[in-house]
Amino acid sequence: MEQAIISQAPQLEKLIATTAHEKMPWYHSKIARQEGERRLYSGAQPDGKFLVRDREESGTFALSVMYGKTTYHYQILHDKSGKYSMPEGTKFDTVWQLVEYLKMKPDGLVTILREPCVNPNCAMAATPTVPPVRRIGFLQTNGYTPPPKAPDRTLPMDTSVYESPYSDPEALKEKKLFIKREQLMIDEVELGSGNFGSVKKGVYKMRKKQIDVAIKVLKSENEKSVKDEMMKEAEIMHQLDNPYIVRMIGICQAESLMLVMEMAASGPLNKFLSSRKDQISVENVTELMHQVSLGMLYLEENNFVHRDLAARNVLVVNQHYAKISDFGLSKALGADDNYYKARTAGKWPLKWYAPECINFHKFSSKSDVWSYGITMWEAFSYGGKPYKKMKGPEVINFIVAEKRMDCPTGCPDVIYTLMMDCWIYKHVERPDFAKVEERIRTYYYSVSKKTPPEENAEEAAAAALPI
Ligand code: AMP
């Protein structure tokens, strides 16, 4: 829940503010004008008794107010920038703010609003205490304000892969490292491949539901060492449970050894971004990289080092949701250790590795921070290849000479500064993920509050009033 609030706060804030009126007792949703009058005339008829309703067909709102036993109807204007107002009146970001204001100032109405005409279908019987004309978060008067329509995108927490398939206690009882072959349906569709074999699409049947899965199938001719590597990856993944990390469902030993994972259908981040340069905004990239920092913070807090963080190993669930994957090189650190020391160098992704990894074979969350910086560079250059055509040893000399990659075109300065800090030579001086997450979050929240709308809200007709 905490991570949902942190990562989805800007979207949630917009959603709550722009739909707040729907929870108000004075909001009657779509009723005809005559029905509005009937409701106002039922019971006491004091001056200022009011209700708000959706206007039929137009998608705008109307305000109906009782004064001197007569009902007056007003159209609530909704301008191009998404603001609500009475004609010539003060503009507000949301309908509930306008109503709260009209309780204090008539702004052209026959009277100020007083008593709500309570919607008989409203769950809240009494008038809720709504803060008076408060400006929250993105709802600023200066600068751009997005039109207050509900966001039309799926939030990560609304997807099936936000929570573990085992989050339900009933399902948790069934959780085992080894899963049964008969619960697994394997599709011929190949999602990707590696030297171990291929990754196939499939479905895993649980007692109450079926989930889409990605299945890493080990080639039968592989040596025992490859099998051992896959088992080590499974053991690490089995211990992790975070919305921004691909979860393992289990291991299946059947016609081949298979590692069954949650599905991240849109594939690796580098390919995803390079094929959608024109569709994905820098803010959107920031959102995805913030999610990666949340996943890495979880690893840091739980004493795991990833050792292979790169855009190719960040998988995309949808345009607004990414998860860290590929734990083939990952290690769980001992309780008293803050680094892992590799005995020998292996087939390492040198361009993503911090100097202490290459020089002393020492891997820590701080060396993952270095890799996160490279991953940021890849993401903000929309799938660019780091260090161009340089080979591993050339990259090492480049870093030792205190050189760093240039800022990707269009990448914000704040983001580039963070990248550069991830590439501080001495690991003790490098920020940890707690700091990295906080910095990218602060920047992401600041830009997402100013984001222009994807499309202009329909301009409300400035019809003659009262309607
Ligand atoms: P890997 O060996 O883990 O890097 O996987 C190889 C490729 O398989 C990746 O680059 C993806 O295209 C695909 N893949 C791996 N895991 C998943 C997953 N959980 N969901 C969707 N595709 C995946």
GROMACS .gro file of C-alpha atoms and ligand atoms in nm:
model
  490
    1MET     CA    1   0.000   0.000   0.000
    2GLU     CA    2   0.281   0.236   0.092
    3GLN     CA    3   0.450   0.171  -0.243
    4ALA     CA    4   0.120   0.217  -0.426
    5ILE     CA    5   0.080   0.557  -0.264
    6ILE     CA    6   0.441   0.657  -0.332
    7SER     CA    7   0.454   0.549  -0.693
    8GLN     CA    8   0.100   0.637  -0.792
    9ALA     CA    9   0.047   0.948  -0.578
   10PRO     CA   10   0.023   1.201  -0.864
   11GLN     CA   11  -0.236   0.988  -1.045
   12LEU     CA   12  -0.428   0.916  -0.726
   13GLU     CA   13  -0.430   1.283  -0.631
   14LYS     CA   14  -0.579   1.376  -0.966
   15LEU     CA   15  -0.830   1.095  -0.951
   16ILE     CA   16  -0.947   1.182  -0.601
   17ALA     CA   17  -0.969   1.556  -0.659
   18THR     CA   18  -1.144   1.536  -0.993
   19THR     CA   19  -1.401   1.283  -0.883
   20ALA     CA   20  -1.451   1.411  -0.525
   21HIS     CA   21  -1.794   1.557  -0.608
   22GLU     CA   22  -1.924   1.208  -0.684
   23LYS     CA   23  -1.913   1.130  -0.311
   24MET     CA   24  -2.097   1.449  -0.207
   25PRO     CA   25  -2.458   1.429  -0.086
   26TRP     CA   26  -2.552   1.722  -0.314
   27TYR     CA   27  -2.438   1.537  -0.627
   28HIS     CA   28  -2.728   1.360  -0.798
   29SER     CA   29  -2.544   1.233  -1.110
   30LYS     CA   30  -2.751   1.208  -1.427
   31ILE     CA   31  -3.106   1.314  -1.354
   32ALA     CA   32  -3.338   1.523  -1.568
   33ARG     CA   33  -3.404   1.886  -1.484
   34GLN     CA   34  -3.764   1.801  -1.383
   35GLU     CA   35  -3.642   1.527  -1.150
   36GLY     CA   36  -3.400   1.780  -0.995
   37GLU     CA   37  -3.692   2.014  -0.931
   38ARG     CA   38  -3.899   1.734  -0.784
   39ARG     CA   39  -3.620   1.648  -0.541
   40LEU     CA   40  -3.572   2.013  -0.440
   41TYR     CA   41  -3.944   2.057  -0.378
   42SER     CA   42  -3.969   1.747  -0.164
   43GLY     CA   43  -3.942   1.827   0.208
   44ALA     CA   44  -3.844   2.171   0.338
   45GLN     CA   45  -3.771   2.439   0.076
   46PRO     CA   46  -3.531   2.687   0.236
   47ASP     CA   47  -3.348   2.949   0.029
   48GLY     CA   48  -3.014   2.816  -0.091
   49LYS     CA   49  -3.116   2.448  -0.098
   50PHE     CA   50  -2.920   2.308  -0.391
   51LEU     CA   51  -2.809   2.009  -0.592
   52VAL     CA   52  -2.564   1.941  -0.875
   53ARG     CA   53  -2.655   1.707  -1.159
   54ASP     CA   54  -2.501   1.590  -1.486
   55ARG     CA   55  -2.661   1.762  -1.781
   56GLU     CA   56  -2.810   1.512  -2.016
   57GLU     CA   57  -2.606   1.451  -2.333
   58SER     CA   58  -2.359   1.741  -2.289
   59GLY     CA   59  -2.116   1.593  -2.036
   60THR     CA   60  -2.128   1.914  -1.830
   61PHE     CA   61  -2.284   1.987  -1.492
   62ALA     CA   62  -2.585   2.192  -1.384
   63LEU     CA   63  -2.654   2.353  -1.049
   64SER     CA   64  -3.017   2.377  -0.934
   65VAL     CA   65  -3.090   2.619  -0.649
   66MET     CA   66  -3.408   2.695  -0.453
   67TYR     CA   67  -3.487   3.061  -0.375
   68GLY     CA   68  -3.827   3.204  -0.273
   69LYS     CA   69  -3.982   2.860  -0.338
   70THR     CA   70  -3.865   2.883  -0.702
   71THR     CA   71  -3.595   2.665  -0.858
   72TYR     CA   72  -3.317   2.826  -1.062
   73HIS     CA   73  -3.096   2.619  -1.291
   74TYR     CA   74  -2.742   2.719  -1.388
   75GLN     CA   75  -2.495   2.558  -1.617
   76ILE     CA   76  -2.152   2.508  -1.465
   77LEU     CA   77  -1.901   2.625  -1.725
   78HIS     CA   78  -1.608   2.400  -1.804
   79ASP     CA   79  -1.342   2.582  -2.004
   80LYS     CA   80  -1.066   2.462  -2.234
   81SER     CA   81  -0.811   2.440  -1.956
   82GLY     CA   82  -1.052   2.226  -1.756
   83LYS     CA   83  -1.161   2.489  -1.501
   84TYR     CA   84  -1.513   2.507  -1.361
   85SER     CA   85  -1.698   2.833  -1.294
   86MET     CA   86  -2.019   3.030  -1.305
   87PRO     CA   87  -2.022   3.279  -1.596
   88GLU     CA   88  -1.778   3.563  -1.524
   89GLY     CA   89  -1.709   3.395  -1.191
   90THR     CA   90  -1.401   3.260  -1.017
   91LYS     CA   91  -1.258   2.949  -1.181
   92PHE     CA   92  -1.185   2.627  -0.996
   93ASP     CA   93  -1.012   2.302  -1.072
   94THR     CA   94  -1.290   2.082  -0.944
   95VAL     CA   95  -1.666   2.092  -0.903
   96TRP     CA   96  -1.649   2.045  -0.527
   97GLN     CA   97  -1.420   2.344  -0.488
   98LEU     CA   98  -1.663   2.558  -0.688
   99VAL     CA   99  -1.955   2.444  -0.472
  100GLU     CA  100  -1.763   2.519  -0.152
  101TYR     CA  101  -1.689   2.867  -0.286
  102LEU     CA  102  -2.052   2.928  -0.381
  103LYS     CA  103  -2.144   2.856  -0.020
  104MET     CA  104  -1.955   3.174   0.068
  105LYS     CA  105  -2.007   3.397  -0.239
  106PRO     CA  106  -2.309   3.400  -0.475
  107ASP     CA  107  -2.085   3.476  -0.780
  108GLY     CA  108  -2.390   3.570  -0.989
  109LEU     CA  109  -2.636   3.319  -0.838
  110VAL     CA  110  -2.966   3.436  -0.681
  111THR     CA  111  -2.831   3.328  -0.343
  112ILE     CA  112  -2.534   3.161  -0.184
  113LEU     CA  113  -2.561   2.783  -0.153
  114ARG     CA  114  -2.677   2.669   0.188
  115GLU     CA  115  -2.838   2.335   0.247
  116PRO     CA  116  -2.765   2.040   0.020
  117CYS     CA  117  -3.061   1.857  -0.126
  118VAL     CA  118  -2.942   1.509  -0.033
  119ASN     CA  119  -2.928   1.252  -0.309
  120PRO     CA  120  -3.139   0.961  -0.186
  121ASN     CA  121  -2.885   0.724  -0.344
  122CYS     CA  122  -2.584   0.884  -0.175
  123ALA     CA  123  -2.404   0.667   0.078
  124MET     CA  124  -2.315   0.964   0.298
  125ALA     CA  125  -2.630   1.067   0.485
  126ALA     CA  126  -2.486   1.377   0.649
  127THR     CA  127  -2.297   1.660   0.483
  128PRO     CA  128  -1.931   1.569   0.495
  129THR     CA  129  -1.685   1.822   0.623
  130VAL     CA  130  -1.508   1.931   0.311
  131PRO     CA  131  -1.207   2.153   0.354
  132PRO     CA  132  -1.296   2.502   0.232
  133VAL     CA  133  -1.153   2.588  -0.111
  134ARG     CA  134  -0.828   2.412  -0.047
  135ARG     CA  135  -0.566   2.384  -0.314
  136ILE     CA  136  -0.407   2.044  -0.318
  137GLY     CA  137  -0.098   1.931  -0.498
  138PHE     CA  138  -0.134   1.974  -0.869
  139LEU     CA  139  -0.427   2.210  -0.829
  140GLN     CA  140  -0.228   2.530  -0.848
  141THR     CA  141  -0.362   2.862  -0.970
  142ASN     CA  142  -0.042   2.960  -1.150
  143GLY     CA  143   0.097   2.734  -1.416
  144TYR     CA  144  -0.095   2.480  -1.609
  145THR     CA  145  -0.372   2.275  -1.456
  146PRO     CA  146  -0.483   1.961  -1.634
  147PRO     CA  147  -0.849   1.933  -1.720
  148PRO     CA  148  -1.021   1.751  -1.441
  149LYS     CA  149  -1.123   1.441  -1.620
  150ALA     CA  150  -1.057   1.109  -1.458
  151PRO     CA  151  -0.730   0.959  -1.586
  152ASP     CA  152  -0.811   0.705  -1.852
  153ARG     CA  153  -0.517   0.478  -1.779
  154THR     CA  154  -0.475   0.172  -1.567
  155LEU     CA  155  -0.276   0.234  -1.251
  156PRO     CA  156  -0.016  -0.031  -1.160
  157MET     CA  157  -0.226  -0.129  -0.856
  158ASP     CA  158  -0.521  -0.204  -1.084
  159THR     CA  159  -0.327  -0.464  -1.281
  160SER     CA  160  -0.322  -0.833  -1.197
  161VAL     CA  161   0.053  -0.827  -1.134
  162TYR     CA  162   0.063  -0.557  -0.867
  163GLU     CA  163  -0.003  -0.799  -0.584
  164SER     CA  164   0.144  -1.142  -0.556
  165PRO     CA  165  -0.086  -1.418  -0.688
  166TYR     CA  166  -0.031  -1.561  -0.338
  167SER     CA  167  -0.145  -1.248  -0.152
  168ASP     CA  168  -0.476  -1.419  -0.079
  169PRO     CA  169  -0.419  -1.635   0.235
  170GLU     CA  170  -0.602  -1.926   0.070
  171ALA     CA  171  -0.368  -1.916  -0.229
  172LEU     CA  172  -0.067  -1.871   0.000
  173LYS     CA  173  -0.133  -2.214   0.150
  174GLU     CA  174  -0.063  -2.358  -0.196
  175LYS     CA  175   0.265  -2.166  -0.246
  176LYS     CA  176   0.553  -2.404  -0.304
  177LEU     CA  177   0.886  -2.372  -0.478
  178PHE     CA  178   0.802  -2.663  -0.710
  179ILE     CA  179   0.476  -2.648  -0.902
  180LYS     CA  180   0.289  -2.927  -1.074
  181ARG     CA  181   0.314  -2.972  -1.452
  182GLU     CA  182  -0.062  -3.025  -1.486
  183GLN     CA  183  -0.124  -2.673  -1.356
  184LEU     CA  184   0.083  -2.528  -1.637
  185MET     CA  185  -0.022  -2.470  -1.997
  186ILE     CA  186   0.265  -2.381  -2.227
  187ASP     CA  187   0.205  -2.184  -2.541
  188GLU     CA  188   0.425  -2.209  -2.848
  189VAL     CA  189   0.469  -1.831  -2.845
  190GLU     CA  190   0.828  -1.741  -2.763
  191LEU     CA  191   0.872  -1.419  -2.565
  192GLY     CA  192   1.248  -1.416  -2.581
  193SER     CA  193   1.557  -1.629  -2.558
  194GLY     CA  194   1.896  -1.661  -2.399
  195ASN     CA  195   2.182  -1.912  -2.399
  196PHE     CA  196   1.994  -2.123  -2.139
  197GLY     CA  197   1.699  -2.173  -2.377
  198SER     CA  198   1.380  -1.983  -2.448
  199VAL     CA  199   1.112  -1.791  -2.261
  200LYS     CA  200   0.761  -1.903  -2.353
  201LYS     CA  201   0.418  -1.768  -2.285
  202GLY     CA  202   0.182  -1.975  -2.072
  203VAL     CA  203  -0.101  -1.994  -1.823
  204TYR     CA  204  -0.077  -2.115  -1.465
  205LYS     CA  205  -0.396  -2.259  -1.319
  206MET     CA  206  -0.445  -2.185  -0.952
  207ARG     CA  207  -0.737  -2.304  -0.743
  208LYS     CA  208  -0.940  -1.987  -0.785
  209LYS     CA  209  -0.786  -1.819  -1.088
  210GLN     CA  210  -0.563  -1.853  -1.391
  211ILE     CA  211  -0.271  -1.623  -1.446
  212ASP     CA  212  -0.063  -1.539  -1.751
  213VAL     CA  213   0.296  -1.644  -1.703
  214ALA     CA  214   0.634  -1.633  -1.874
  215ILE     CA  215   0.821  -1.962  -1.862
  216LYS     CA  216   1.198  -1.985  -1.886
  217VAL     CA  217   1.257  -2.327  -2.040
  218LEU     CA  218   1.602  -2.473  -1.998
  219LYS     CA  219   1.740  -2.645  -2.310
  220SER     CA  220   1.782  -3.014  -2.233
  221GLU     CA  221   2.135  -3.023  -2.374
  222ASN     CA  222   2.250  -2.759  -2.123
  223GLU     CA  223   2.522  -2.854  -1.879
  224LYS     CA  224   2.457  -2.902  -1.511
  225SER     CA  225   2.614  -2.562  -1.432
  226VAL     CA  226   2.339  -2.384  -1.632
  227LYS     CA  227   2.076  -2.582  -1.445
  228ASP     CA  228   2.240  -2.485  -1.115
  229GLU     CA  229   2.237  -2.119  -1.222
  230MET     CA  230   1.867  -2.139  -1.294
  231MET     CA  231   1.802  -2.296  -0.954
  232LYS     CA  232   2.002  -2.018  -0.785
  233GLU     CA  233   1.798  -1.758  -0.972
  234ALA     CA  234   1.480  -1.934  -0.857
  235GLU     CA  235   1.596  -1.940  -0.494
  236ILE     CA  236   1.661  -1.565  -0.498
  237MET     CA  237   1.332  -1.484  -0.674
  238HIS     CA  238   1.141  -1.706  -0.432
  239GLN     CA  239   1.242  -1.472  -0.148
  240LEU     CA  240   1.129  -1.152  -0.319
  241ASP     CA  241   0.784  -0.999  -0.323
  242ASN     CA  242   0.750  -0.645  -0.449
  243PRO     CA  243   0.521  -0.480  -0.707
  244TYR     CA  244   0.824  -0.350  -0.903
  245ILE     CA  245   1.001  -0.685  -0.926
  246VAL     CA  246   0.895  -0.972  -1.152
  247ARG     CA  247   0.772  -1.243  -0.916
  248MET     CA  248   0.851  -1.606  -0.958
  249ILE     CA  249   0.549  -1.834  -0.943
  250GLY     CA  250   0.756  -2.149  -0.905
  251ILE     CA  251   0.987  -2.403  -1.062
  252CYS     CA  252   0.851  -2.689  -1.267
  253GLN     CA  253   1.058  -2.999  -1.333
  254ALA     CA  254   0.899  -3.186  -1.624
  255GLU     CA  255   1.005  -3.231  -1.988
  256SER     CA  256   1.260  -2.956  -1.903
  257LEU     CA  257   1.344  -2.751  -1.600
  258MET     CA  258   1.119  -2.447  -1.612
  259LEU     CA  259   1.117  -2.121  -1.418
  260VAL     CA  260   0.764  -1.982  -1.411
  261MET     CA  261   0.728  -1.607  -1.363
  262GLU     CA  262   0.468  -1.334  -1.373
  263MET     CA  263   0.413  -1.202  -1.721
  264ALA     CA  264   0.537  -0.855  -1.818
  265ALA     CA  265   0.380  -0.852  -2.162
  266SER     CA  266   0.544  -0.544  -2.311
  267GLY     CA  267   0.896  -0.681  -2.290
  268PRO     CA  268   1.235  -0.523  -2.213
  269LEU     CA  269   1.244  -0.148  -2.142
  270ASN     CA  270   1.518  -0.065  -2.397
  271LYS     CA  271   1.323  -0.218  -2.686
  272PHE     CA  272   0.993  -0.081  -2.557
  273LEU     CA  273   1.127   0.275  -2.552
  274SER     CA  274   1.322   0.262  -2.877
  275SER     CA  275   1.011   0.151  -3.066
  276ARG     CA  276   0.790   0.421  -2.911
  277LYS     CA  277   1.012   0.731  -2.906
  278ASP     CA  278   0.732   0.958  -3.024
  279GLN     CA  279   0.464   0.823  -2.793
  280ILE     CA  280   0.642   0.817  -2.458
  281SER     CA  281   0.708   1.145  -2.282
  282VAL     CA  282   1.010   1.218  -2.064
  283GLU     CA  283   0.769   1.233  -1.770
  284ASN     CA  284   0.654   0.880  -1.856
  285VAL     CA  285   1.016   0.759  -1.865
  286THR     CA  286   1.069   0.925  -1.525
  287GLU     CA  287   0.765   0.743  -1.390
  288LEU     CA  288   0.901   0.406  -1.506
  289MET     CA  289   1.249   0.477  -1.372
  290HIS     CA  290   1.100   0.585  -1.040
  291GLN     CA  291   0.932   0.246  -1.021
  292VAL     CA  292   1.266   0.079  -1.091
  293SER     CA  293   1.418   0.279  -0.803
  294LEU     CA  294   1.137   0.153  -0.575
  295GLY     CA  295   1.215  -0.207  -0.671
  296MET     CA  296   1.587  -0.145  -0.613
  297LEU     CA  297   1.514   0.020  -0.278
  298TYR     CA  298   1.331  -0.297  -0.178
  299LEU     CA  299   1.639  -0.503  -0.271
  300GLU     CA  300   1.868  -0.264  -0.080
  301GLU     CA  301   1.647  -0.279   0.229
  302ASN     CA  302   1.637  -0.657   0.214
  303ASN     CA  303   2.010  -0.706   0.157
  304PHE     CA  304   2.004  -0.835  -0.199
  305VAL     CA  305   2.238  -0.721  -0.473
  306HIS     CA  306   2.106  -0.750  -0.828
  307ARG     CA  307   2.437  -0.731  -1.019
  308ASP     CA  308   2.273  -0.712  -1.361
  309LEU     CA  309   2.052  -0.407  -1.356
  310ALA     CA  310   2.019  -0.278  -1.713
  311ALA     CA  311   1.731  -0.157  -1.931
  312ARG     CA  312   1.722  -0.502  -2.100
  313ASN     CA  313   1.644  -0.650  -1.758
  314VAL     CA  314   1.362  -0.410  -1.676
  315LEU     CA  315   1.040  -0.556  -1.815
  316VAL     CA  316   0.740  -0.347  -1.905
  317VAL     CA  317   0.391  -0.452  -1.795
  318ASN     CA  318   0.230  -0.153  -1.962
  319GLN     CA  319   0.330   0.201  -2.057
  320HIS     CA  320   0.301   0.309  -1.693
  321TYR     CA  321   0.431   0.004  -1.513
  322ALA     CA  322   0.776  -0.155  -1.512
  323LYS     CA  323   0.937  -0.435  -1.311
  324ILE     CA  324   1.294  -0.546  -1.250
  325SER     CA  325   1.377  -0.895  -1.374
  326ASP     CA  326   1.667  -1.134  -1.437
  327PHE     CA  327   1.811  -1.237  -1.104
  328GLY     CA  328   2.061  -1.476  -1.261
  329LEU     CA  329   2.360  -1.293  -1.110
  330SER     CA  330   2.188  -1.177  -0.790
  331LYS     CA  331   2.307  -1.256  -0.440
  332ALA     CA  332   2.156  -1.240  -0.095
  333LEU     CA  333   2.406  -1.071   0.137
  334GLY     CA  334   2.481  -1.208   0.480
  335ALA     CA  335   2.325  -1.018   0.769
  336ASP     CA  336   2.657  -0.852   0.855
  337ASP     CA  337   2.783  -0.799   0.502
  338ASN     CA  338   2.721  -0.505   0.280
  339TYR     CA  339   2.893  -0.645  -0.022
  340TYR     CA  340   2.944  -0.969  -0.212
  341LYS     CA  341   3.292  -1.059  -0.326
  342ALA     CA  342   3.314  -1.265  -0.642
  343ARG     CA  343   3.605  -1.508  -0.640
  344THR     CA  344   3.660  -1.488  -1.012
  345ALA     CA  345   3.542  -1.256  -1.284
  346GLY     CA  346   3.278  -1.403  -1.510
  347LYS     CA  347   3.097  -1.301  -1.824
  348TRP     CA  348   3.015  -0.962  -1.680
  349PRO     CA  349   2.821  -0.667  -1.825
  350LEU     CA  350   3.121  -0.434  -1.778
  351LYS     CA  351   2.951  -0.123  -1.917
  352TRP     CA  352   2.700  -0.143  -1.631
  353TYR     CA  353   2.956  -0.216  -1.360
  354ALA     CA  354   3.100   0.023  -1.102
  355PRO     CA  355   3.480   0.055  -1.069
  356GLU     CA  356   3.490  -0.148  -0.742
  357CYS     CA  357   3.319  -0.442  -0.920
  358ILE     CA  358   3.584  -0.447  -1.191
  359ASN     CA  359   3.883  -0.367  -0.970
  360PHE     CA  360   3.802  -0.564  -0.656
  361HIS     CA  361   3.507  -0.788  -0.758
  362LYS     CA  362   3.304  -0.620  -0.484
  363PHE     CA  363   2.928  -0.590  -0.537
  364SER     CA  364   2.694  -0.391  -0.314
  365SER     CA  365   2.374  -0.189  -0.337
  366LYS     CA  366   2.603   0.104  -0.418
  367SER     CA  367   2.737  -0.080  -0.723
  368ASP     CA  368   2.373  -0.146  -0.820
  369VAL     CA  369   2.328   0.234  -0.793
  370TRP     CA  370   2.601   0.275  -1.057
  371SER     CA  371   2.411   0.029  -1.283
  372TYR     CA  372   2.089   0.218  -1.211
  373GLY     CA  373   2.261   0.532  -1.346
  374ILE     CA  374   2.351   0.348  -1.669
  375THR     CA  375   1.993   0.214  -1.688
  376MET     CA  376   1.865   0.571  -1.647
  377TRP     CA  377   2.091   0.680  -1.930
  378GLU     CA  378   1.954   0.401  -2.152
  379ALA     CA  379   1.595   0.490  -2.062
  380PHE     CA  380   1.630   0.865  -2.113
  381SER     CA  381   1.804   0.805  -2.446
  382TYR     CA  382   1.508   0.583  -2.543
  383GLY     CA  383   1.696   0.258  -2.562
  384GLY     CA  384   2.036   0.401  -2.666
  385LYS     CA  385   2.348   0.187  -2.633
  386PRO     CA  386   2.574   0.310  -2.351
  387TYR     CA  387   2.930   0.418  -2.441
  388LYS     CA  388   2.849   0.383  -2.810
  389LYS     CA  389   3.095   0.149  -2.980
  390MET     CA  390   3.350   0.140  -2.697
  391LYS     CA  391   3.459  -0.202  -2.575
  392GLY     CA  392   3.463  -0.296  -2.204
  393PRO     CA  393   3.835  -0.215  -2.139
  394GLU     CA  394   3.800   0.121  -2.320
  395VAL     CA  395   3.506   0.205  -2.095
  396ILE     CA  396   3.720   0.134  -1.788
  397ASN     CA  397   3.989   0.378  -1.908
  398PHE     CA  398   3.718   0.634  -1.992
  399ILE     CA  399   3.582   0.616  -1.633
  400VAL     CA  400   3.927   0.627  -1.473
  401ALA     CA  401   3.999   0.941  -1.680
  402GLU     CA  402   3.699   1.093  -1.497
  403LYS     CA  403   3.491   1.100  -1.812
  404ARG     CA  404   3.120   1.017  -1.810
  405MET     CA  405   2.853   0.975  -2.077
  406ASP     CA  406   2.690   1.297  -2.201
  407CYS     CA  407   2.338   1.396  -2.111
  408PRO     CA  408   2.092   1.224  -2.348
  409THR     CA  409   1.908   1.464  -2.578
  410GLY     CA  410   1.600   1.605  -2.409
  411CYS     CA  411   1.691   1.457  -2.070
  412PRO     CA  412   1.615   1.705  -1.788
  413ASP     CA  413   1.914   1.851  -1.599
  414VAL     CA  414   1.788   1.720  -1.263
  415ILE     CA  415   1.782   1.368  -1.403
  416TYR     CA  416   2.128   1.399  -1.556
  417THR     CA  417   2.265   1.529  -1.225
  418LEU     CA  418   2.120   1.223  -1.053
  419MET     CA  419   2.276   0.994  -1.318
  420MET     CA  420   2.614   1.161  -1.266
  421ASP     CA  421   2.582   1.111  -0.889
  422CYS     CA  422   2.517   0.742  -0.949
  423TRP     CA  423   2.855   0.741  -1.128
  424ILE     CA  424   3.058   0.888  -0.842
  425TYR     CA  425   3.379   0.689  -0.848
  426LYS     CA  426   3.403   0.613  -0.476
  427HIS     CA  427   3.109   0.399  -0.366
  428VAL     CA  428   3.100   0.557  -0.019
  429GLU     CA  429   3.026   0.894  -0.177
  430ARG     CA  430   2.757   0.760  -0.409
  431PRO     CA  431   2.391   0.800  -0.300
  432ASP     CA  432   2.212   0.487  -0.184
  433PHE     CA  433   1.873   0.380  -0.324
  434ALA     CA  434   1.691   0.550  -0.037
  435LYS     CA  435   1.834   0.880  -0.164
  436VAL     CA  436   1.803   0.794  -0.535
  437GLU     CA  437   1.436   0.700  -0.495
  438GLU     CA  438   1.362   1.017  -0.301
  439ARG     CA  439   1.534   1.237  -0.561
  440ILE     CA  440   1.366   1.085  -0.865
  441ARG     CA  441   1.030   1.084  -0.684
  442THR     CA  442   1.060   1.453  -0.594
  443TYR     CA  443   1.138   1.537  -0.955
  444TYR     CA  444   0.864   1.308  -1.091
  445TYR     CA  445   0.599   1.458  -0.864
  446SER     CA  446   0.707   1.811  -0.960
  447VAL     CA  447   0.671   1.744  -1.335
  448SER     CA  448   0.359   1.533  -1.314
  449LYS     CA  449   0.179   1.822  -1.142
  450LYS     CA  450   0.240   2.041  -1.446
  451THR     CA  451   0.170   1.793  -1.722
  452PRO     CA  452  -0.043   1.929  -2.001
  453PRO     CA  453  -0.345   1.722  -2.099
  454GLU     CA  454  -0.306   1.453  -2.361
  455GLU     CA  455  -0.598   1.611  -2.538
  456ASN     CA  456  -0.799   1.925  -2.482
  457ALA     CA  457  -1.110   1.882  -2.279
  458GLU     CA  458  -1.420   1.958  -2.475
  459GLU     CA  459  -1.503   2.322  -2.442
  460ALA     CA  460  -1.831   2.372  -2.268
  461ALA     CA  461  -2.077   2.584  -2.455
  462ALA     CA  462  -2.112   2.917  -2.281
  463ALA     CA  463  -2.485   2.885  -2.306
  464ALA     CA  464  -2.725   3.151  -2.194
  465LEU     CA  465  -2.801   3.117  -1.827
  466PRO     CA  466  -2.999   3.023  -1.636
  467ILE     CA  467  -3.066   2.700  -1.821
  468AMP     P1  468   1.612  -1.328  -1.960
  468AMP     O1  469   1.699  -1.440  -1.989
  468AMP     O2  470   1.555  -1.332  -1.820
  468AMP     O3  471   1.678  -1.195  -1.988
  468AMP     O4  472   1.485  -1.338  -2.061
  468AMP     C1  473   1.502  -1.329  -2.201
  468AMP     C2  474   1.384  -1.256  -2.262
  468AMP     O5  475   1.262  -1.325  -2.235
  468AMP     C3  476   1.361  -1.115  -2.208
  468AMP     O6  477   1.441  -1.020  -2.271
  468AMP     C4  478   1.214  -1.095  -2.237
  468AMP     O7  479   1.193  -1.059  -2.372
  468AMP     C5  480   1.155  -1.234  -2.215
  468AMP     N1  481   1.107  -1.246  -2.077
  468AMP     C6  482   1.176  -1.290  -1.971
  468AMP     N2  483   1.101  -1.288  -1.861
  468AMP     C7  484   0.979  -1.241  -1.897
  468AMP     C8  485   0.856  -1.211  -1.827
  468AMP     N3  486   0.847  -1.233  -1.695
  468AMP     N4  487   0.752  -1.161  -1.896
  468AMP     C9  488   0.764  -1.140  -2.029
  468AMP     N5  489   0.876  -1.163  -2.100
  468AMP    C10  490   0.982  -1.214  -2.037
   0.00000   0.00000   0.00000
